[in-house]
Amino acid sequence: MNKKSKSMAIFSIALILIAGLSLGGCVEEENKIIVGTSADFPPFEYISEDGTFVGFDVEMVTKILEDAGYTVEVKDISFDSLIPSLENGKIDVIAAAMTITEEREEQIDFSNPYYEADQSVLTRVGNNLNLNTRQDLQNYTVGAQTGTTGAAWIEENLVDNGNMSEDDFRRYETYTLAVLDLVNENIDAIVLDKPVAESYVKNQNVEIVMTIITEESYGLGVKQGNTELLEKINSGLATLMDSDDWDTLILKYFE
Ligand code: ARG
């Protein structure tokens, strides 16, 4: 082989390699699902010590999607931006302990329910709130994450009827920040999903002083009309919930 054809050969091999790589890249992109969460909600989604996203939802959705042949990337997005991000295609799936509500169902499609929860009132240990009924919360400063059912509960039951001043209702971008403010004595109480309150009780100086029965069901969210993905998620969810892996997941994150 002369010098010229040798370099031609190397050139073609390089071309083939590049073509192969980019093709491979495309195929992978097509099969990639971006999952949006709000990683401030242990044990469902939170950031581990090494900085990765972990939790019941994260592990569950990853398993379902990987079993369906997808690769998964998790993005941390503030809770009230999750639905807009799904609508404008920035993410493909919401896995954020999101309660299935009629209002949200007008914007996105939900999977079958995978977890049931009520709301609760969380306060600092030793902060003797005088709470005989839930209306007594109106006498305190109360926090919740923006856009959540906990925040909606405060609005509907305490603020909208004029009993609690707007100033006493503190909205936070994350529940992590709300708990920090509670512990630092900047607010008196937080309204949040009970399983998450129970998780904060385990590692912060906080306690649950009231349960608010709301009977919420969590679902995974997809863009409205994305039935192909929703069907895969629902069948994967059913298989997972029927398997021992489900009990293992529950034990790992809730015991
Ligand atoms: N279940 C509540 C809701 O849907 C709170 C969810 C908050 N989730 C989160 N990852 N911060 O409004």
PDB file of C-alpha atoms and ligand atoms in Angstrom:
ATOM      1  CA  MET A   1       0.000   0.000   0.000  1.00  0.00           C
ATOM      2  CA  ASN A   2       1.401   3.360  -0.925  1.00  0.00           C
ATOM      3  CA  LYS A   3       1.384   6.283   1.407  1.00  0.00           C
ATOM      4  CA  LYS A   4      -1.681   7.875  -0.166  1.00  0.00           C
ATOM      5  CA  SER A   5      -3.933   4.839  -0.095  1.00  0.00           C
ATOM      6  CA  LYS A   6      -2.745   4.078   3.415  1.00  0.00           C
ATOM      7  CA  SER A   7      -3.879   7.448   4.657  1.00  0.00           C
ATOM      8  CA  MET A   8      -7.122   7.020   2.660  1.00  0.00           C
ATOM      9  CA  ALA A   9      -7.688   3.709   4.422  1.00  0.00           C
ATOM     10  CA  ILE A  10      -7.103   5.261   7.827  1.00  0.00           C
ATOM     11  CA  PHE A  11      -9.415   8.109   6.878  1.00  0.00           C
ATOM     12  CA  SER A  12     -12.220   5.755   5.878  1.00  0.00           C
ATOM     13  CA  ILE A  13     -11.838   3.673   8.989  1.00  0.00           C
ATOM     14  CA  ALA A  14     -12.055   6.859  11.032  1.00  0.00           C
ATOM     15  CA  LEU A  15     -15.193   7.873   9.136  1.00  0.00           C
ATOM     16  CA  ILE A  16     -16.826   4.522   9.733  1.00  0.00           C
ATOM     17  CA  LEU A  17     -15.972   4.743  13.403  1.00  0.00           C
ATOM     18  CA  ILE A  18     -17.376   8.246  13.720  1.00  0.00           C
ATOM     19  CA  ALA A  19     -20.554   7.258  11.856  1.00  0.00           C
ATOM     20  CA  GLY A  20     -20.947   4.220  14.059  1.00  0.00           C
ATOM     21  CA  LEU A  21     -20.445   6.234  17.204  1.00  0.00           C
ATOM     22  CA  SER A  22     -22.932   8.916  16.284  1.00  0.00           C
ATOM     23  CA  LEU A  23     -25.467   6.328  15.172  1.00  0.00           C
ATOM     24  CA  GLY A  24     -25.038   4.557  18.470  1.00  0.00           C
ATOM     25  CA  GLY A  25     -25.439   7.913  20.163  1.00  0.00           C
ATOM     26  CA  CYS A  26     -28.731   8.551  18.379  1.00  0.00           C
ATOM     27  CA  VAL A  27     -30.181   5.209  19.267  1.00  0.00           C
ATOM     28  CA  GLU A  28     -29.236   5.807  22.855  1.00  0.00           C
ATOM     29  CA  GLU A  29     -30.809   9.285  22.853  1.00  0.00           C
ATOM     30  CA  GLU A  30     -34.048   7.873  21.511  1.00  0.00           C
ATOM     31  CA  ASN A  31     -34.205   5.414  24.377  1.00  0.00           C
ATOM     32  CA  LYS A  32     -33.326   7.895  27.051  1.00  0.00           C
ATOM     33  CA  ILE A  33     -35.962   9.077  29.478  1.00  0.00           C
ATOM     34  CA  ILE A  34     -35.464  12.180  31.571  1.00  0.00           C
ATOM     35  CA  VAL A  35     -37.186  11.900  34.914  1.00  0.00           C
ATOM     36  CA  GLY A  36     -37.937  15.098  36.801  1.00  0.00           C
ATOM     37  CA  THR A  37     -38.155  15.120  40.578  1.00  0.00           C
ATOM     38  CA  SER A  38     -37.911  17.569  43.469  1.00  0.00           C
ATOM     39  CA  ALA A  39     -35.228  15.971  45.610  1.00  0.00           C
ATOM     40  CA  ASP A  40     -36.287  17.380  48.974  1.00  0.00           C
ATOM     41  CA  PHE A  41     -38.791  14.726  49.956  1.00  0.00           C
ATOM     42  CA  PRO A  42     -37.251  11.798  51.858  1.00  0.00           C
ATOM     43  CA  PRO A  43     -37.725   8.853  51.658  1.00  0.00           C
ATOM     44  CA  PHE A  44     -39.270   9.310  48.188  1.00  0.00           C
ATOM     45  CA  GLU A  45     -36.556  11.505  46.651  1.00  0.00           C
ATOM     46  CA  TYR A  46     -33.534  13.140  48.199  1.00  0.00           C
ATOM     47  CA  ILE A  47     -29.862  13.774  47.603  1.00  0.00           C
ATOM     48  CA  SER A  48     -27.494  11.207  49.096  1.00  0.00           C
ATOM     49  CA  GLU A  49     -24.239  12.074  50.837  1.00  0.00           C
ATOM     50  CA  ASP A  50     -22.312  11.508  47.612  1.00  0.00           C
ATOM     51  CA  GLY A  51     -24.576  13.910  45.732  1.00  0.00           C
ATOM     52  CA  THR A  52     -26.657  11.442  43.730  1.00  0.00           C
ATOM     53  CA  PHE A  53     -30.451  11.354  43.605  1.00  0.00           C
ATOM     54  CA  VAL A  54     -31.871   8.473  45.598  1.00  0.00           C
ATOM     55  CA  GLY A  55     -35.120   7.385  47.238  1.00  0.00           C
ATOM     56  CA  PHE A  56     -38.130   5.161  46.803  1.00  0.00           C
ATOM     57  CA  ASP A  57     -39.478   6.984  43.725  1.00  0.00           C
ATOM     58  CA  VAL A  58     -36.072   7.293  42.086  1.00  0.00           C
ATOM     59  CA  GLU A  59     -35.316   3.603  42.478  1.00  0.00           C
ATOM     60  CA  MET A  60     -38.836   2.528  41.491  1.00  0.00           C
ATOM     61  CA  VAL A  61     -39.046   4.627  38.330  1.00  0.00           C
ATOM     62  CA  THR A  62     -35.505   3.695  37.279  1.00  0.00           C
ATOM     63  CA  LYS A  63     -36.297   0.000  37.630  1.00  0.00           C
ATOM     64  CA  ILE A  64     -39.560   0.281  35.664  1.00  0.00           C
ATOM     65  CA  LEU A  65     -38.014   2.289  32.842  1.00  0.00           C
ATOM     66  CA  GLU A  66     -34.813   0.269  32.605  1.00  0.00           C
ATOM     67  CA  ASP A  67     -36.822  -2.947  32.479  1.00  0.00           C
ATOM     68  CA  ALA A  68     -38.760  -1.382  29.587  1.00  0.00           C
ATOM     69  CA  GLY A  69     -35.466  -0.835  27.735  1.00  0.00           C
ATOM     70  CA  TYR A  70     -34.793   2.835  28.487  1.00  0.00           C
ATOM     71  CA  THR A  71     -31.810   4.561  30.001  1.00  0.00           C
ATOM     72  CA  VAL A  72     -32.731   7.024  32.730  1.00  0.00           C
ATOM     73  CA  GLU A  73     -31.441  10.423  33.735  1.00  0.00           C
ATOM     74  CA  VAL A  74     -32.843  12.149  36.834  1.00  0.00           C
ATOM     75  CA  LYS A  75     -33.131  15.938  36.987  1.00  0.00           C
ATOM     76  CA  ASP A  76     -33.797  17.982  40.107  1.00  0.00           C
ATOM     77  CA  ILE A  77     -36.444  20.641  39.426  1.00  0.00           C
ATOM     78  CA  SER A  78     -38.456  22.763  41.851  1.00  0.00           C
ATOM     79  CA  PHE A  79     -41.787  21.088  42.505  1.00  0.00           C
ATOM     80  CA  ASP A  80     -43.970  23.780  40.982  1.00  0.00           C
ATOM     81  CA  SER A  81     -41.937  23.686  37.737  1.00  0.00           C
ATOM     82  CA  LEU A  82     -42.360  19.942  37.209  1.00  0.00           C
ATOM     83  CA  ILE A  83     -45.670  20.107  35.312  1.00  0.00           C
ATOM     84  CA  PRO A  84     -44.533  22.982  33.040  1.00  0.00           C
ATOM     85  CA  SER A  85     -41.273  21.068  32.369  1.00  0.00           C
ATOM     86  CA  LEU A  86     -43.273  18.028  31.308  1.00  0.00           C
ATOM     87  CA  GLU A  87     -45.517  20.132  29.103  1.00  0.00           C
ATOM     88  CA  ASN A  88     -42.610  21.811  27.299  1.00  0.00           C
ATOM     89  CA  GLY A  89     -40.657  18.578  26.829  1.00  0.00           C
ATOM     90  CA  LYS A  90     -37.754  19.277  29.200  1.00  0.00           C
ATOM     91  CA  ILE A  91     -38.562  16.049  31.032  1.00  0.00           C
ATOM     92  CA  ASP A  92     -40.479  12.896  30.052  1.00  0.00           C
ATOM     93  CA  VAL A  93     -41.688  11.610  33.413  1.00  0.00           C
ATOM     94  CA  ILE A  94     -42.458  13.124  36.819  1.00  0.00           C
ATOM     95  CA  ALA A  95     -41.545  10.983  39.821  1.00  0.00           C
ATOM     96  CA  ALA A  96     -42.020  13.259  42.809  1.00  0.00           C
ATOM     97  CA  ALA A  97     -44.519  11.729  45.231  1.00  0.00           C
ATOM     98  CA  MET A  98     -47.023  13.757  43.260  1.00  0.00           C
ATOM     99  CA  THR A  99     -50.617  13.434  44.383  1.00  0.00           C
ATOM    100  CA  ILE A 100     -53.125  12.629  41.663  1.00  0.00           C
ATOM    101  CA  THR A 101     -55.555  15.572  41.732  1.00  0.00           C
ATOM    102  CA  GLU A 102     -58.328  16.599  39.344  1.00  0.00           C
ATOM    103  CA  GLU A 103     -56.634  19.905  38.670  1.00  0.00           C
ATOM    104  CA  ARG A 104     -53.344  18.247  37.714  1.00  0.00           C
ATOM    105  CA  GLU A 105     -55.148  15.654  35.615  1.00  0.00           C
ATOM    106  CA  GLU A 106     -56.280  18.487  33.383  1.00  0.00           C
ATOM    107  CA  GLN A 107     -52.621  19.199  32.579  1.00  0.00           C
ATOM    108  CA  ILE A 108     -50.845  15.822  32.610  1.00  0.00           C
ATOM    109  CA  ASP A 109     -51.602  12.094  32.601  1.00  0.00           C
ATOM    110  CA  PHE A 110     -50.983  10.011  35.724  1.00  0.00           C
ATOM    111  CA  SER A 111     -50.028   6.375  36.108  1.00  0.00           C
ATOM    112  CA  ASN A 112     -52.010   4.096  38.372  1.00  0.00           C
ATOM    113  CA  PRO A 113     -51.539   5.018  42.041  1.00  0.00           C
ATOM    114  CA  TYR A 114     -48.516   3.551  43.825  1.00  0.00           C
ATOM    115  CA  TYR A 115     -48.631   5.016  47.345  1.00  0.00           C
ATOM    116  CA  GLU A 116     -51.250   6.473  49.732  1.00  0.00           C
ATOM    117  CA  ALA A 117     -50.626   9.339  52.143  1.00  0.00           C
ATOM    118  CA  ASP A 118     -52.237  11.931  54.400  1.00  0.00           C
ATOM    119  CA  GLN A 119     -50.974  15.353  55.425  1.00  0.00           C
ATOM    120  CA  SER A 120     -49.517  16.130  58.858  1.00  0.00           C
ATOM    121  CA  VAL A 121     -48.340  19.010  60.995  1.00  0.00           C
ATOM    122  CA  LEU A 122     -44.661  19.029  61.911  1.00  0.00           C
ATOM    123  CA  THR A 123     -43.115  21.212  64.607  1.00  0.00           C
ATOM    124  CA  ARG A 124     -39.880  21.454  66.653  1.00  0.00           C
ATOM    125  CA  VAL A 125     -39.578  19.125  69.601  1.00  0.00           C
ATOM    126  CA  GLY A 126     -40.589  21.120  72.665  1.00  0.00           C
ATOM    127  CA  ASN A 127     -42.354  23.869  70.718  1.00  0.00           C
ATOM    128  CA  ASN A 128     -45.619  23.477  72.583  1.00  0.00           C
ATOM    129  CA  LEU A 129     -48.160  24.457  69.958  1.00  0.00           C
ATOM    130  CA  ASN A 130     -51.628  24.889  71.341  1.00  0.00           C
ATOM    131  CA  LEU A 131     -53.476  22.848  68.751  1.00  0.00           C
ATOM    132  CA  ASN A 132     -56.868  21.533  69.748  1.00  0.00           C
ATOM    133  CA  THR A 133     -58.314  21.738  66.264  1.00  0.00           C
ATOM    134  CA  ARG A 134     -56.608  22.343  62.950  1.00  0.00           C
ATOM    135  CA  GLN A 135     -58.078  25.848  62.850  1.00  0.00           C
ATOM    136  CA  ASP A 136     -55.739  26.688  65.757  1.00  0.00           C
ATOM    137  CA  LEU A 137     -52.912  26.616  63.220  1.00  0.00           C
ATOM    138  CA  GLN A 138     -54.091  30.064  62.161  1.00  0.00           C
ATOM    139  CA  ASN A 139     -52.350  31.488  65.251  1.00  0.00           C
ATOM    140  CA  TYR A 140     -48.916  30.411  64.049  1.00  0.00           C
ATOM    141  CA  THR A 141     -46.470  30.870  61.210  1.00  0.00           C
ATOM    142  CA  VAL A 142     -46.859  27.850  58.967  1.00  0.00           C
ATOM    143  CA  GLY A 143     -44.731  26.725  56.014  1.00  0.00           C
ATOM    144  CA  ALA A 144     -45.155  24.457  52.997  1.00  0.00           C
ATOM    145  CA  GLN A 145     -43.486  23.835  49.644  1.00  0.00           C
ATOM    146  CA  THR A 146     -44.933  25.955  46.840  1.00  0.00           C
ATOM    147  CA  GLY A 147     -47.380  24.141  44.605  1.00  0.00           C
ATOM    148  CA  THR A 148     -47.968  21.149  46.877  1.00  0.00           C
ATOM    149  CA  THR A 149     -51.205  19.780  48.250  1.00  0.00           C
ATOM    150  CA  GLY A 150     -49.904  20.806  51.698  1.00  0.00           C
ATOM    151  CA  ALA A 151     -49.682  24.426  50.526  1.00  0.00           C
ATOM    152  CA  ALA A 152     -53.136  24.158  48.947  1.00  0.00           C
ATOM    153  CA  TRP A 153     -54.530  22.804  52.217  1.00  0.00           C
ATOM    154  CA  ILE A 154     -53.200  25.835  54.131  1.00  0.00           C
ATOM    155  CA  GLU A 155     -54.613  28.211  51.523  1.00  0.00           C
ATOM    156  CA  GLU A 156     -58.033  26.592  51.441  1.00  0.00           C
ATOM    157  CA  ASN A 157     -58.470  25.988  55.165  1.00  0.00           C
ATOM    158  CA  LEU A 158     -56.661  28.885  56.808  1.00  0.00           C
ATOM    159  CA  VAL A 159     -55.811  31.737  54.439  1.00  0.00           C
ATOM    160  CA  ASP A 160     -58.674  31.993  51.939  1.00  0.00           C
ATOM    161  CA  ASN A 161     -61.276  32.244  54.713  1.00  0.00           C
ATOM    162  CA  GLY A 162     -59.372  35.182  56.177  1.00  0.00           C
ATOM    163  CA  ASN A 163     -58.468  33.430  59.443  1.00  0.00           C
ATOM    164  CA  MET A 164     -54.732  33.414  58.850  1.00  0.00           C
ATOM    165  CA  SER A 165     -52.810  36.356  57.459  1.00  0.00           C
ATOM    166  CA  GLU A 166     -50.930  35.862  54.169  1.00  0.00           C
ATOM    167  CA  ASP A 167     -47.738  36.869  56.040  1.00  0.00           C
ATOM    168  CA  ASP A 168     -48.024  33.897  58.363  1.00  0.00           C
ATOM    169  CA  PHE A 169     -48.140  31.464  55.476  1.00  0.00           C
ATOM    170  CA  ARG A 170     -44.539  30.864  54.331  1.00  0.00           C
ATOM    171  CA  ARG A 171     -43.993  29.261  50.939  1.00  0.00           C
ATOM    172  CA  TYR A 172     -40.692  27.497  50.291  1.00  0.00           C
ATOM    173  CA  GLU A 173     -39.066  26.283  47.102  1.00  0.00           C
ATOM    174  CA  THR A 174     -38.175  23.022  48.874  1.00  0.00           C
ATOM    175  CA  TYR A 175     -39.297  21.229  52.028  1.00  0.00           C
ATOM    176  CA  THR A 176     -35.623  21.003  52.976  1.00  0.00           C
ATOM    177  CA  LEU A 177     -35.591  24.795  53.385  1.00  0.00           C
ATOM    178  CA  ALA A 178     -38.875  24.750  55.279  1.00  0.00           C
ATOM    179  CA  VAL A 179     -37.534  22.203  57.780  1.00  0.00           C
ATOM    180  CA  LEU A 180     -34.356  24.266  58.177  1.00  0.00           C
ATOM    181  CA  ASP A 181     -36.449  27.330  59.021  1.00  0.00           C
ATOM    182  CA  LEU A 182     -38.521  25.285  61.457  1.00  0.00           C
ATOM    183  CA  VAL A 183     -35.451  23.964  63.255  1.00  0.00           C
ATOM    184  CA  ASN A 184     -33.939  27.462  63.330  1.00  0.00           C
ATOM    185  CA  GLU A 185     -37.098  28.783  64.999  1.00  0.00           C
ATOM    186  CA  ASN A 186     -38.093  31.019  62.091  1.00  0.00           C
ATOM    187  CA  ILE A 187     -41.495  29.372  61.719  1.00  0.00           C
ATOM    188  CA  ASP A 188     -43.733  27.373  64.065  1.00  0.00           C
ATOM    189  CA  ALA A 189     -44.988  24.529  61.933  1.00  0.00           C
ATOM    190  CA  ILE A 190     -44.990  22.858  58.520  1.00  0.00           C
ATOM    191  CA  VAL A 191     -47.797  21.067  56.704  1.00  0.00           C
ATOM    192  CA  LEU A 192     -46.492  18.154  54.634  1.00  0.00           C
ATOM    193  CA  ASP A 193     -47.147  14.589  53.586  1.00  0.00           C
ATOM    194  CA  LYS A 194     -47.051  12.333  56.651  1.00  0.00           C
ATOM    195  CA  PRO A 195     -44.557   9.695  55.399  1.00  0.00           C
ATOM    196  CA  VAL A 196     -42.110  12.514  54.686  1.00  0.00           C
ATOM    197  CA  ALA A 197     -42.727  14.145  58.064  1.00  0.00           C
ATOM    198  CA  GLU A 198     -41.993  10.730  59.627  1.00  0.00           C
ATOM    199  CA  SER A 199     -38.713  10.609  57.768  1.00  0.00           C
ATOM    200  CA  TYR A 200     -37.680  14.079  58.986  1.00  0.00           C
ATOM    201  CA  VAL A 201     -38.582  13.009  62.556  1.00  0.00           C
ATOM    202  CA  LYS A 202     -35.909  10.293  62.317  1.00  0.00           C
ATOM    203  CA  ASN A 203     -33.008  12.665  61.782  1.00  0.00           C
ATOM    204  CA  GLN A 204     -34.067  16.151  62.901  1.00  0.00           C
ATOM    205  CA  ASN A 205     -35.268  17.558  66.178  1.00  0.00           C
ATOM    206  CA  VAL A 206     -38.883  17.683  64.994  1.00  0.00           C
ATOM    207  CA  GLU A 207     -42.139  15.922  65.816  1.00  0.00           C
ATOM    208  CA  ILE A 208     -45.550  15.285  64.279  1.00  0.00           C
ATOM    209  CA  VAL A 209     -48.332  16.875  66.314  1.00  0.00           C
ATOM    210  CA  MET A 210     -51.321  16.312  64.057  1.00  0.00           C
ATOM    211  CA  THR A 211     -52.495  14.144  61.177  1.00  0.00           C
ATOM    212  CA  ILE A 212     -54.756  15.701  58.564  1.00  0.00           C
ATOM    213  CA  ILE A 213     -56.632  12.941  56.766  1.00  0.00           C
ATOM    214  CA  THR A 214     -56.574  13.745  53.043  1.00  0.00           C
ATOM    215  CA  GLU A 215     -56.264  10.248  51.530  1.00  0.00           C
ATOM    216  CA  GLU A 216     -53.979  11.227  48.672  1.00  0.00           C
ATOM    217  CA  SER A 217     -52.622   8.798  46.069  1.00  0.00           C
ATOM    218  CA  TYR A 218     -49.296   9.319  44.357  1.00  0.00           C
ATOM    219  CA  GLY A 219     -48.846   8.705  40.630  1.00  0.00           C
ATOM    220  CA  LEU A 220     -46.077   9.062  38.073  1.00  0.00           C
ATOM    221  CA  GLY A 221     -46.763  11.767  35.508  1.00  0.00           C
ATOM    222  CA  VAL A 222     -46.320  11.825  31.728  1.00  0.00           C
ATOM    223  CA  LYS A 223     -47.217  14.383  29.109  1.00  0.00           C
ATOM    224  CA  GLN A 224     -50.883  14.362  28.194  1.00  0.00           C
ATOM    225  CA  GLY A 225     -51.499  11.900  25.364  1.00  0.00           C
ATOM    226  CA  ASN A 226     -48.204  10.031  25.754  1.00  0.00           C
ATOM    227  CA  THR A 227     -50.110   6.763  26.025  1.00  0.00           C
ATOM    228  CA  GLU A 228     -47.283   4.605  24.714  1.00  0.00           C
ATOM    229  CA  LEU A 229     -45.032   5.549  27.623  1.00  0.00           C
ATOM    230  CA  LEU A 230     -47.894   5.545  30.120  1.00  0.00           C
ATOM    231  CA  GLU A 231     -48.870   1.984  29.186  1.00  0.00           C
ATOM    232  CA  LYS A 232     -45.295   0.801  29.621  1.00  0.00           C
ATOM    233  CA  ILE A 233     -45.113   2.534  32.993  1.00  0.00           C
ATOM    234  CA  ASN A 234     -48.423   1.067  34.169  1.00  0.00           C
ATOM    235  CA  SER A 235     -47.524  -2.463  33.161  1.00  0.00           C
ATOM    236  CA  GLY A 236     -44.047  -2.136  34.700  1.00  0.00           C
ATOM    237  CA  LEU A 237     -45.574  -0.730  37.863  1.00  0.00           C
ATOM    238  CA  ALA A 238     -48.060  -3.609  38.118  1.00  0.00           C
ATOM    239  CA  THR A 239     -45.293  -6.172  37.655  1.00  0.00           C
ATOM    240  CA  LEU A 240     -43.094  -4.455  40.229  1.00  0.00           C
ATOM    241  CA  MET A 241     -45.878  -4.072  42.800  1.00  0.00           C
ATOM    242  CA  ASP A 242     -46.629  -7.794  42.483  1.00  0.00           C
ATOM    243  CA  SER A 243     -43.019  -8.827  42.983  1.00  0.00           C
ATOM    244  CA  ASP A 244     -40.811  -9.277  46.036  1.00  0.00           C
ATOM    245  CA  ASP A 245     -38.779  -6.296  44.829  1.00  0.00           C
ATOM    246  CA  TRP A 246     -41.653  -4.066  45.917  1.00  0.00           C
ATOM    247  CA  ASP A 247     -41.505  -5.318  49.525  1.00  0.00           C
ATOM    248  CA  THR A 248     -37.736  -4.938  49.450  1.00  0.00           C
ATOM    249  CA  LEU A 249     -38.121  -1.331  48.293  1.00  0.00           C
ATOM    250  CA  ILE A 250     -40.708  -0.572  51.010  1.00  0.00           C
ATOM    251  CA  LEU A 251     -38.494  -2.155  53.674  1.00  0.00           C
ATOM    252  CA  LYS A 252     -35.432  -0.276  52.456  1.00  0.00           C
ATOM    253  CA  TYR A 253     -37.024   3.159  52.540  1.00  0.00           C
ATOM    254  CA  PHE A 254     -39.796   3.011  55.139  1.00  0.00           C
ATOM    255  CA  GLU A 255     -38.602   0.808  57.993  1.00  0.00           C
TER     256      GLU A 255
HETATM  257  N1  ARG B   1     -47.831  14.930  47.560  1.00  0.00           N
HETATM  258  C1  ARG B   1     -47.719  16.346  47.574  1.00  0.00           C
HETATM  259  C2  ARG B   1     -48.231  16.937  46.288  1.00  0.00           C
HETATM  260  O1  ARG B   1     -48.393  16.259  45.342  1.00  0.00           O
HETATM  261  C3  ARG B   1     -46.307  16.838  47.828  1.00  0.00           C
HETATM  262  C4  ARG B   1     -45.303  16.339  46.850  1.00  0.00           C
HETATM  263  C5  ARG B   1     -43.963  17.030  47.010  1.00  0.00           C
HETATM  264  N2  ARG B   1     -42.968  16.296  46.326  1.00  0.00           N
HETATM  265  C6  ARG B   1     -41.646  16.582  46.326  1.00  0.00           C
HETATM  266  N3  ARG B   1     -40.856  15.770  45.707  1.00  0.00           N
HETATM  267  N4  ARG B   1     -41.194  17.637  46.948  1.00  0.00           N
HETATM  268  O2  ARG B   1     -48.468  18.107  46.183  1.00  0.00           O
END
